[in-house]
Amino acid sequence: VQLQASGGGLVQPGGSLKLSCVSAGLKYYGIGWFRQAPGKEREGTSCISTDSRIAHYEDFVRGRFTISRDNAKNTVYLEMNDLKPEDTAIYFCAPAICWSDSVSEADFDNWGQGTQVTVSS
């Protein structure tokens, strides 16, 4: 499966962005949004199960980010509000192991280029 993330950009602190992740085979997978900041390891931010019954958020984004999906459109979204400079990173979507209390990477290699999110005044 190949996933394409888009929707990143430059935004001021407190601003909002909505990311999209599209793939023809997306509906068969739990999907996570991961990010990697310069000099840091990739980390999971959130995930959603195939049927949207489970959504998980890491503490540092909970209450600010909302993950959703539209399987008919083969798309997963990440709505990001109240963005902070520390949210600056390349954001990737990928198949994920998604539980109510955790998100982790599935066995997946085709991460693509992601989409850059920069939060700066």
Coordinates of C-alpha atoms in Angstrom, one line a residue:
V1 CA 0.0 0.0 0.0
Q2 CA 1.3 3.5 -0.8
L3 CA -0.1 6.4 1.2
Q4 CA 0.1 10.1 0.2
A5 CA 0.0 12.7 3.0
S6 CA -0.8 16.3 2.2
G7 CA -2.0 19.6 3.7
G8 CA 1.0 20.8 5.6
G9 CA 2.3 24.3 5.6
L10 CA 3.5 27.3 7.6
V11 CA 1.2 28.5 10.3
Q12 CA 1.5 30.8 13.3
P13 CA 1.2 29.5 16.8
G14 CA -2.4 28.9 17.7
G15 CA -3.3 28.3 14.1
S16 CA -4.9 25.3 12.5
L17 CA -4.2 22.9 9.6
K18 CA -5.9 19.8 8.3
L19 CA -3.9 17.0 6.9
S20 CA -5.1 14.4 4.5
C21 CA -3.9 10.8 3.8
V22 CA -5.1 9.1 0.6
S23 CA -4.5 5.5 -0.5
A24 CA -6.5 3.1 -2.6
G25 CA -6.2 0.4 0.0
L26 CA -6.5 2.5 3.0
K27 CA -9.8 1.2 4.3
Y28 CA -8.3 -2.2 5.2
Y29 CA -5.8 -0.7 7.7
G30 CA -5.8 1.0 11.0
I31 CA -4.0 4.3 10.2
G32 CA -1.7 6.4 12.3
W33 CA -0.3 9.8 11.9
F34 CA 3.4 10.0 12.9
R35 CA 5.8 12.9 12.9
Q36 CA 9.5 13.4 12.9
A37 CA 11.1 16.6 14.0
P38 CA 14.7 17.6 13.0
G39 CA 17.2 15.6 15.1
K40 CA 14.4 13.5 16.8
E41 CA 13.1 10.0 16.3
R42 CA 9.7 9.5 14.6
E43 CA 6.8 9.4 17.0
G44 CA 3.2 8.5 16.8
T45 CA 0.6 11.2 17.5
S46 CA -2.7 9.5 16.9
C47 CA -4.4 6.6 15.2
I48 CA -7.8 5.4 14.1
S49 CA -9.1 1.8 13.6
T50 CA -10.6 0.6 10.3
D51 CA -14.2 1.2 11.5
S52 CA -13.4 4.4 13.4
R53 CA -14.6 2.9 16.6
I54 CA -11.1 3.4 18.2
A55 CA -9.2 6.6 18.1
H56 CA -6.1 7.2 20.2
Y57 CA -4.2 10.4 20.9
E58 CA -0.9 10.8 22.6
D59 CA -0.9 13.2 25.5
F60 CA 0.9 15.9 23.7
V61 CA -1.8 16.3 21.1
R62 CA -4.9 15.2 22.9
G63 CA -7.5 17.9 22.9
R64 CA -5.9 19.7 20.0
F65 CA -5.8 17.1 17.2
T66 CA -8.7 15.1 15.8
I67 CA -8.3 12.1 13.6
S68 CA -11.1 10.9 11.3
R69 CA -11.6 8.8 8.2
D70 CA -13.8 8.5 5.2
N71 CA -13.4 5.0 3.8
A72 CA -15.6 5.8 0.8
K73 CA -13.0 8.4 -0.2
N74 CA -10.0 6.2 0.9
T75 CA -8.9 9.2 3.1
V76 CA -7.8 9.7 6.7
Y77 CA -7.7 13.2 8.1
L78 CA -5.8 14.9 10.9
E79 CA -7.3 18.2 12.0
M80 CA -4.8 20.1 14.1
N81 CA -5.8 23.1 16.2
D82 CA -3.9 25.3 18.6
L83 CA -0.7 24.4 17.0
K84 CA 2.5 25.0 18.9
P85 CA 6.1 25.5 17.7
E86 CA 6.9 22.1 19.1
D87 CA 4.5 20.6 16.6
T88 CA 6.9 21.5 13.8
A89 CA 7.8 18.3 12.0
I90 CA 7.3 16.2 8.9
Y91 CA 4.0 14.3 9.3
F92 CA 3.5 10.9 7.8
C93 CA 0.5 8.6 7.6
A94 CA 1.0 4.9 7.7
P95 CA -0.6 1.6 8.7
A96 CA -0.6 1.4 12.5
I97 CA -1.4 -0.9 15.4
C98 CA -4.1 1.2 17.0
W99 CA -5.4 0.5 20.4
S100 CA -7.5 2.8 22.7
D101 CA -4.4 3.5 24.8
S102 CA -1.5 3.4 22.2
V103 CA -0.4 3.8 18.7
S104 CA 2.6 2.0 17.2
E105 CA 4.1 1.4 13.8
A106 CA 3.0 -1.6 11.8
D107 CA 5.4 -3.6 9.7
F108 CA 5.6 -1.0 6.9
D109 CA 8.5 0.4 4.8
N110 CA 6.9 2.7 2.2
W111 CA 6.7 5.9 4.3
G112 CA 6.9 8.3 1.5
Q113 CA 7.9 12.0 1.9
G114 CA 5.3 13.1 4.3
T115 CA 4.1 16.6 4.6
Q116 CA 5.9 19.4 6.3
V117 CA 4.2 21.3 9.1
T118 CA 6.0 24.4 10.4
V119 CA 4.6 26.4 13.3
S120 CA 6.3 29.7 13.6
S121 CA 5.6 33.4 14.1

